[in-house]
Coordinates of C-alpha atoms and ligand atoms in Angstrom, one line a residue:
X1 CA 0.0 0.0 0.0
X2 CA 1.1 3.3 -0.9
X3 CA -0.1 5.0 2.0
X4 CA -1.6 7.6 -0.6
X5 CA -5.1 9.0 0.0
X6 CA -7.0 9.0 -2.9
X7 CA -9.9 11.7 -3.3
X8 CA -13.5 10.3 -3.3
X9 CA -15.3 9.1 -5.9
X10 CA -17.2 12.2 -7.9
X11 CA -19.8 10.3 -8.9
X12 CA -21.0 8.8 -5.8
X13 CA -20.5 12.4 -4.1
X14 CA -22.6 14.4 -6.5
X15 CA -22.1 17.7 -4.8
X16 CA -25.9 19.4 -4.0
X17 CA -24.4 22.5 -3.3
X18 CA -26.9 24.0 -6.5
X19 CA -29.8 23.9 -3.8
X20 CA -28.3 26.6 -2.0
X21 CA -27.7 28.6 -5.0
X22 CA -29.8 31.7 -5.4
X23 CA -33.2 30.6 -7.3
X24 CA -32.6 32.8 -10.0
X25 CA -29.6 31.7 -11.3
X26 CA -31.1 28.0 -10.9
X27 CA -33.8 29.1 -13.0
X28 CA -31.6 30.4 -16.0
X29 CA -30.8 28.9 -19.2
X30 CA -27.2 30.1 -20.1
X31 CA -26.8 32.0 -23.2
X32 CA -26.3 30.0 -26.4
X33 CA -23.7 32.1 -28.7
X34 CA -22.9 31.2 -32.2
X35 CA -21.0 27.9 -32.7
X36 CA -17.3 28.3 -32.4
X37 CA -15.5 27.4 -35.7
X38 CA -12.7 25.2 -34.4
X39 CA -15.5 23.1 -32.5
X40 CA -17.4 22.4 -35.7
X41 CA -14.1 21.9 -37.3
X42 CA -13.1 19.1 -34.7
X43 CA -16.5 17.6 -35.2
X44 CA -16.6 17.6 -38.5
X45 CA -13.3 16.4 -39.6
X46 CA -12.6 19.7 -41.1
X47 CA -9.6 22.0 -41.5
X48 CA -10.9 25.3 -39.5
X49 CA -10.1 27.7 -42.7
X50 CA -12.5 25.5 -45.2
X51 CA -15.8 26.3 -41.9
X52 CA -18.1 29.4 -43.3
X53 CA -19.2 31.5 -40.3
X54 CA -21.9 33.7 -40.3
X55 CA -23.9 33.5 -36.7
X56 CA -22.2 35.5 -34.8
X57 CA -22.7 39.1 -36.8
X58 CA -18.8 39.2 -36.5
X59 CA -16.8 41.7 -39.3
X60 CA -15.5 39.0 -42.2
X61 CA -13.1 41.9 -43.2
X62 CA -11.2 41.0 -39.7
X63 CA -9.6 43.9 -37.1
X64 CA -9.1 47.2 -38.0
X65 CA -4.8 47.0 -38.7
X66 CA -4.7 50.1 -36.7
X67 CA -6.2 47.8 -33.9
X68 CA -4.0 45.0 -34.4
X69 CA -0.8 47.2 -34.3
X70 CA -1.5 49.1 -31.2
X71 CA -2.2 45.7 -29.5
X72 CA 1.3 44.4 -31.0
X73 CA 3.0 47.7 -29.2
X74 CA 1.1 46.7 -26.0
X75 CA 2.2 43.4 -25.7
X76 CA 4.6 43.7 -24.1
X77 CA 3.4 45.8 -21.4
X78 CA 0.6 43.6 -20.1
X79 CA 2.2 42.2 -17.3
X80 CA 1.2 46.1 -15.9
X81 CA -2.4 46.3 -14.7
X82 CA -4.6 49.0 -17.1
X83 CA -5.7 52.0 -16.4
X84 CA -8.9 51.6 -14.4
X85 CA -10.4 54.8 -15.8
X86 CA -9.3 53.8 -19.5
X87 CA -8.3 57.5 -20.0
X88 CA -7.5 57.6 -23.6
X89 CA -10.3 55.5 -24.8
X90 CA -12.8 57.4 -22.8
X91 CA -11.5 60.8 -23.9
X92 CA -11.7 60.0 -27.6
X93 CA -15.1 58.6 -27.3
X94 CA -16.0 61.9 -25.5
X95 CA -13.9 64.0 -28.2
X96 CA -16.1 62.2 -30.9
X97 CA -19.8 62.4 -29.0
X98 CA -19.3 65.9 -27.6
X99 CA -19.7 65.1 -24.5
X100 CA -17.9 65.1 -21.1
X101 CA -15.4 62.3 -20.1
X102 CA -17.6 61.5 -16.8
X103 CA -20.0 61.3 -19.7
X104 CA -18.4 58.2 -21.1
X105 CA -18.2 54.2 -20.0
X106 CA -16.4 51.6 -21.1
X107 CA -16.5 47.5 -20.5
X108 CA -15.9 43.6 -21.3
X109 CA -18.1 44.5 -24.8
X110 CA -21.7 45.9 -24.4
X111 CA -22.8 42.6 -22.8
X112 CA -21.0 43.6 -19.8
X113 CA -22.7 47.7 -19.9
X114 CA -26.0 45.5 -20.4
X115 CA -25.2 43.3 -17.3
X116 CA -24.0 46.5 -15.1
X117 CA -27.3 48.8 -15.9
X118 CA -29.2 45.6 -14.1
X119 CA -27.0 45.3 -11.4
X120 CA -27.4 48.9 -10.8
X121 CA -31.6 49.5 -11.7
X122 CA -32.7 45.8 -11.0
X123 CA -33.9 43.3 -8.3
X124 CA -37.0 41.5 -7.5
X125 CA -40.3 43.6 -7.6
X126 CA -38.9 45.7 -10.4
X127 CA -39.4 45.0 -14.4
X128 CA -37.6 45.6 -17.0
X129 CA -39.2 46.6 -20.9
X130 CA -37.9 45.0 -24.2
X131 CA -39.9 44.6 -27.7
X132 CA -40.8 41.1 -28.1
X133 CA -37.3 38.6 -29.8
X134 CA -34.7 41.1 -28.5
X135 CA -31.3 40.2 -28.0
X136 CA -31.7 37.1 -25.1
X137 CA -29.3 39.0 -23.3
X138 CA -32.0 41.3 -21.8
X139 CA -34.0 38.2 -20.0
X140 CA -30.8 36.4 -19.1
X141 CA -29.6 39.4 -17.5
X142 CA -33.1 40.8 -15.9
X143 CA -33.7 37.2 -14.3
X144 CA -30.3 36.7 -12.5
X145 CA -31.1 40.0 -10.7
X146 CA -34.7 38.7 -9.6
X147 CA -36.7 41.3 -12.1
X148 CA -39.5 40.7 -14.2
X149 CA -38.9 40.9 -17.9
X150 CA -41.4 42.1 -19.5
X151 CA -41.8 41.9 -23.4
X152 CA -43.7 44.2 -25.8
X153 CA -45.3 43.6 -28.8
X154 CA -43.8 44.3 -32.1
X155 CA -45.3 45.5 -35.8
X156 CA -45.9 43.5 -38.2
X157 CA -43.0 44.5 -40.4
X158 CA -41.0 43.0 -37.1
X159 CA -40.1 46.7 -36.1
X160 CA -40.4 47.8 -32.9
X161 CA -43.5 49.6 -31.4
X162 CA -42.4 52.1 -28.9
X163 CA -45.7 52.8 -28.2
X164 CA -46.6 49.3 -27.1
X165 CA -43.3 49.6 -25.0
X166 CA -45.2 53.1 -23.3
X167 CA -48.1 51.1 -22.3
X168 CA -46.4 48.2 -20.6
X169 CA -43.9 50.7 -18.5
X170 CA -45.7 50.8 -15.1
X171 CA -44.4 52.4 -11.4
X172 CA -42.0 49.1 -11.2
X173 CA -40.1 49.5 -14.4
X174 CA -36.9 50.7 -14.2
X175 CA -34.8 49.8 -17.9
X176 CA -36.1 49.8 -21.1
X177 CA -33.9 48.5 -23.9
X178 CA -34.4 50.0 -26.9
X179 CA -32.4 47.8 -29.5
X180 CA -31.8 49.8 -32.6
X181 CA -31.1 47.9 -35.1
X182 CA -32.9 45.4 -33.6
X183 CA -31.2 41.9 -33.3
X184 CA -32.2 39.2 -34.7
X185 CA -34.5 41.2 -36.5
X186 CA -32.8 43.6 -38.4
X187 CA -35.4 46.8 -38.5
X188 CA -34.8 50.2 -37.1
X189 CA -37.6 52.8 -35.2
X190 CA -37.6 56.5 -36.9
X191 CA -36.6 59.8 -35.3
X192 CA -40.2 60.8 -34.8
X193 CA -41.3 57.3 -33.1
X194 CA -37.9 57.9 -30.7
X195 CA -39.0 61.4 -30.5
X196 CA -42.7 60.9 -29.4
X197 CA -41.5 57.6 -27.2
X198 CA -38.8 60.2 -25.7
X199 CA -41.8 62.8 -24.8
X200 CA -43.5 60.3 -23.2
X201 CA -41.2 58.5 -20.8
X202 CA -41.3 59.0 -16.9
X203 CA -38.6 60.0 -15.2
X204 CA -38.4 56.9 -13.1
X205 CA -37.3 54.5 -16.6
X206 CA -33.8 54.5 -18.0
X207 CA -33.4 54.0 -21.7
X208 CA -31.2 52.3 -23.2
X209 CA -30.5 52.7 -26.5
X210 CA -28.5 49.4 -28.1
X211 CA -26.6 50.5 -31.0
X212 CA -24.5 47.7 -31.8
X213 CA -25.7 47.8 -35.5
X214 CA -25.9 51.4 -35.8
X215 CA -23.3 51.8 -38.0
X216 CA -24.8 49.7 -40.7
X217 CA -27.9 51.5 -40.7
X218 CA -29.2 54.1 -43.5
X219 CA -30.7 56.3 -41.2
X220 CA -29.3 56.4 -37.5
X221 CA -31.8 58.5 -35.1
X222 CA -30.2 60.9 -33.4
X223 CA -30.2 59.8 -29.6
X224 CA -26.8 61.4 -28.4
X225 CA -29.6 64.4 -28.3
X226 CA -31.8 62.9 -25.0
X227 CA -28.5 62.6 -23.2
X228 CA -27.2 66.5 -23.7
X229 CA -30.4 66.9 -23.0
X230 CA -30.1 65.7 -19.7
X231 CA -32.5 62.9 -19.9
X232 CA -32.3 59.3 -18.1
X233 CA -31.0 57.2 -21.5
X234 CA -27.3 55.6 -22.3
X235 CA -26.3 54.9 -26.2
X236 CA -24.6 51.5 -26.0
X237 CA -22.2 50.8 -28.8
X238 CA -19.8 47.9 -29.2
X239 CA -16.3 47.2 -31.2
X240 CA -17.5 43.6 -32.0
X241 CA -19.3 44.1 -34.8
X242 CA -18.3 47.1 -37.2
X243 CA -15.3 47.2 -35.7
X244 CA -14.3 43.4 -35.8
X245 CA -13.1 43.3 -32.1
X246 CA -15.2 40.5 -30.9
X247 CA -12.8 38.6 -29.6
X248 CA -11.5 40.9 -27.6
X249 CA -14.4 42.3 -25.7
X250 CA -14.6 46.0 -26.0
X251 CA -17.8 48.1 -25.5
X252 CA -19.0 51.8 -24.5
X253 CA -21.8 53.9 -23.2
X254 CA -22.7 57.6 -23.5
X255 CA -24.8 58.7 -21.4
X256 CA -25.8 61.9 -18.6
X257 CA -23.1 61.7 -15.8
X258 CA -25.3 60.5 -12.8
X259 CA -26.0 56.8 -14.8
X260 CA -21.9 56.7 -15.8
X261 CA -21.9 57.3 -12.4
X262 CA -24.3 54.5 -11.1
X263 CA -22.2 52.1 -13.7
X264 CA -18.8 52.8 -12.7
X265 CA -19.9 51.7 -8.9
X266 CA -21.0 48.3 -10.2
X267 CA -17.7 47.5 -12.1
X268 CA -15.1 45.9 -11.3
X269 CA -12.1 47.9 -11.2
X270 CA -10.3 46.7 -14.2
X271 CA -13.1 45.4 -16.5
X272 CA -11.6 46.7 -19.5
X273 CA -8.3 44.9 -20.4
X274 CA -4.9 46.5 -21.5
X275 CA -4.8 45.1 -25.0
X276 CA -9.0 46.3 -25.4
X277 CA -8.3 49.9 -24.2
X278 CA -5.2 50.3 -26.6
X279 CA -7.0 48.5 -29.8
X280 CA -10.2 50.2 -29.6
X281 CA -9.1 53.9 -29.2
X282 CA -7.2 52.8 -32.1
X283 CA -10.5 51.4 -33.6
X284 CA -12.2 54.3 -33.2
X285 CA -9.6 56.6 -35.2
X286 CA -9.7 53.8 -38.4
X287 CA -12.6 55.5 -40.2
X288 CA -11.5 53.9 -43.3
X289 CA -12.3 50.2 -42.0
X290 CA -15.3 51.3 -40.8
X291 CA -16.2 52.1 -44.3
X292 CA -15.0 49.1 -46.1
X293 CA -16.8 47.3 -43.7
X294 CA -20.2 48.6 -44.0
X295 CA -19.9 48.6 -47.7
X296 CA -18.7 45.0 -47.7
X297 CA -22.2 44.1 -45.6
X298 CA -24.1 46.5 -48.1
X299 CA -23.2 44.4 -51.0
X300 CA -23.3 41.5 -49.1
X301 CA -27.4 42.5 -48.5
X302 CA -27.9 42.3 -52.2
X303 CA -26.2 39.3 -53.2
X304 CA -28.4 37.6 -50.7
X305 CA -31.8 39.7 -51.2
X306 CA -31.2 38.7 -55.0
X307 CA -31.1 35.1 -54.2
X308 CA -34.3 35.2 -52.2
X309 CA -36.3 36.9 -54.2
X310 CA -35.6 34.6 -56.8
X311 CA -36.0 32.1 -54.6
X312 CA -39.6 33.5 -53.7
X313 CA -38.3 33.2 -49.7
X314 CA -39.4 35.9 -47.5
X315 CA -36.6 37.5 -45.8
X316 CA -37.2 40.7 -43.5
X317 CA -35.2 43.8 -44.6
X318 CA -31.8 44.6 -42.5
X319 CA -30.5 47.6 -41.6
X320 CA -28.1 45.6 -39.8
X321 CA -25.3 42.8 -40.9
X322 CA -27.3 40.2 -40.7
X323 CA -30.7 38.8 -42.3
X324 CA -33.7 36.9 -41.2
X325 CA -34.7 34.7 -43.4
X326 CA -37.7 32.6 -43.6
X327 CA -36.6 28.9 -44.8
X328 CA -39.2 26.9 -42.5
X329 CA -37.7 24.4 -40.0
X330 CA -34.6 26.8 -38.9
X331 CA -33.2 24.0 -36.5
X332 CA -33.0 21.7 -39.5
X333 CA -31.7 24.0 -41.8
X334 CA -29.3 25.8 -39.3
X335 CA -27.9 21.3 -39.1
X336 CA -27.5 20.6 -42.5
X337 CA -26.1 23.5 -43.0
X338 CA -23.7 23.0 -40.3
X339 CA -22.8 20.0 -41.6
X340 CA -21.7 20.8 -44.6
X341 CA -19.4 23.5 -42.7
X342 CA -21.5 26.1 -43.1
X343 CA -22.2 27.9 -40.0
X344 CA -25.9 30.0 -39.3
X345 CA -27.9 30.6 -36.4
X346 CA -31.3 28.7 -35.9
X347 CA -34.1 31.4 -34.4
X348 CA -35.7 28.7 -32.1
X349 CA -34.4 30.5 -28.7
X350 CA -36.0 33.5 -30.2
X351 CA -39.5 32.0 -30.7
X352 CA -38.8 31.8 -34.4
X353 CA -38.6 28.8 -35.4
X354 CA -39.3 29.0 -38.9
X355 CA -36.1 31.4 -39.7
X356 CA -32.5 31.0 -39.2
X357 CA -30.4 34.4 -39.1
X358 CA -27.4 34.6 -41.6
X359 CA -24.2 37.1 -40.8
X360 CA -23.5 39.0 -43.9
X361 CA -19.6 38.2 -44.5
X362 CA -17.4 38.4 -47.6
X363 CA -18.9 37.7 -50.8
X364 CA -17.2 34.2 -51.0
X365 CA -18.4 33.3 -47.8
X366 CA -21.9 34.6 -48.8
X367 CA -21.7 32.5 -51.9
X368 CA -20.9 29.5 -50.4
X369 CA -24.1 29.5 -48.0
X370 CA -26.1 30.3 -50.7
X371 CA -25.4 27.5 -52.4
X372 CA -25.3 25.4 -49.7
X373 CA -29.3 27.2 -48.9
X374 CA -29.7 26.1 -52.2
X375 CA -29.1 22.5 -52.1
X376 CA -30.7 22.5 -48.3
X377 CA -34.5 24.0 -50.0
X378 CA -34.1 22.6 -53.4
X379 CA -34.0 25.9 -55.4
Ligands
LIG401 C1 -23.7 41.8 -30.3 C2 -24.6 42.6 -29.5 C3 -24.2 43.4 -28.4 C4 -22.9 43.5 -27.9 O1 -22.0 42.5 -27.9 P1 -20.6 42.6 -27.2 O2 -19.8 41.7 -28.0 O3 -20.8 42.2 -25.8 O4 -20.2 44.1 -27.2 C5 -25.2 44.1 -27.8 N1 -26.4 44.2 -28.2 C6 -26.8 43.5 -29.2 C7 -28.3 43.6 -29.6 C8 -26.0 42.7 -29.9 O5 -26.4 42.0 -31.0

């Protein structure tokens, strides 16, 4: 005998620790994000270059090189902690909103300004607003705080109905997510909707305004003007999609200096990483990216609008980077798809199950899933 003592058995010792978890976290389902490519790659018995990804609304163009080279110079200085008040990046993003540095926010992408407006507005008794298949965020994150999320019904075009969202605030609501473009759907609300929503409003509900899309839309309401206004709204915005930063995590809010405020209590002191802070200042200052990028995903629009329409497949208009399309059985089509390395997102966590939701990439990558779409419904 050894003399070793050898830990117990896991299986026989199935910890019940979950039962003293709090109930709202029990009650969760965890967030489902786009399949990874070198996961479908192993499971497949692919090479990882020859997988087509399109669920994730990621930029196909890559990083902006002015991203990637002021992350090479930081490199080697990560073994000192970051700036906890991300200076520069905050000052630029003031610089280019007009607005005050105590003005600004900055986090782990938007997810995490989403996550710290709950922690701040949010716990049981209180609701939260969002239009009916918004961004599963919003109920993952209003839930683990104890709220009630509340949805609101949307138009028939699948655009938002602020005024539906007017009717459902009552004395509990606190947030109110306004996504604009919406995800997974792809519309947009006018200046004179925002406008009338905006007159409207009590002074008890903060609005947030998600513009992770913005920059691929034709016409972008003006909503910096609530907040130099003084009024109780944020502007979310996030490097992961124009910008091509997903992988790093790299997001910002504008918004009246009492909700920065609120924001940067909830944080942890360092939530924005080293590497983040230096790439997306640099981001920011690549305007020529930007533009390739949005004219890459307005090209991309047509080459797919043409196929459905030929197609006779109903497809709902995006001012986004992605498109929802209508193929019938998504969960199917999102798997054969997949296996055939093709990567989409089935809507069925959305309540939509008859669509899938295709990222708008290169045009290669966008003719490849069309004629994979092709095989898949026989056109
Ligand atoms: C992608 C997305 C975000 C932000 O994602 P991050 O990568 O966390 O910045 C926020 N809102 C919506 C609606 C999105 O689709």
């Amino acid at each position: 005998m050894t003399g070793i003592i050898m830990p117990r058995e896991h299986a026989q010792t199935m910890s019940n620790i979950a039962q003293y978890a709090n109930q709202y976290v029990l009650e969760l389902v965890a967030y489902q994000p786009g399949k990874p490519i070198e996961e479908t790659a192993r499971e497949l018995g692919m090479d990882p270059v020859d997988i087509v990804k399109l669920a994730s609304n990621e930029n196909s163009l890559g990083p902006s090189p002015k991203a990637v080279e002021a992350m090479v110079k930081t490199a080697a200085g990560v073994h000192i902690y970051p700036d906890g008040a991300s200076f520069n990046l905050r000052s630029k993003i003031a610089a280019r909103f007009g607005v005050e540095f105590n003005q600004t926010v900055v986090g782990s992408g938007s997810s995490e300004l989403i996550e710290l407006l709950c922690h701040a507005c949010l716990h049981e008794g209180i609701e939260l607003i969002a239009a009916k298949h918004s961004f599963s965020m919003y109920p993952i994150m209003c839930k683990l705080f104890g709220a009630k999320y509340v949805e609101a019904p949307i138009k028939p075009d699948f655009s938002s109905d602020l005024q539906a969202i007017l009717a459902a605030i009552t004395p509990q609501t606190r947030l109110v997510f306004i996504t604009n473009p919406a995800n997974p759907l792809g519309t947009v609300v006018t200046q004179a909707e925002m406008d009338s929503f905006m007159e409207q409003v009590p002074e008890h509900v903060i609005v947030a305004f998600d513009e992770a899309y913005i920059d691929f839309a034709d016409d972008k309401p003006d909503t910096l003007k609530y907040v130099k206004q003084g009024r109780n709204v944020i502007l979310l915005r996030t490097f992961s999609k124009a910008y091509g930063l997903a992988g790093l995590r790299a997001g910002y809010g504008v918004t009246i200096p009492e909700i920065a405020d609120l924001l940067n209590k909830a944080r942890t002191p360092f939530n924005m990483n080293l590497m983040s802070q230096a790439a997306a200042a640099a981001a920011l200052d690549d305007e020529e990216h930007l533009a390739k990028s949005v004219d890459m995903v307005n090209r991309g629009k047509e080459q797919y609008y043409s196929a459905f329409k030929s197609w006779g497949i109903e497809y709902v208009p995006s001012q986004a980077n992605f498109i929802l399309v209508k193929t019938g059985q998504g969960r199917k089509v999102f798997n054969d798809a997949l296996a055939k390395g093709v990567i989409l997102r089935h809507m069925d966590g959305y309540g939509l199950p008859e669509y899938v939701r295709i990222t708008v990439g290169t045009e290669r990558e966008n003719a490849r899933c069309l004629e994979v779409l092709a095989e898949l419904l026989g056109k």
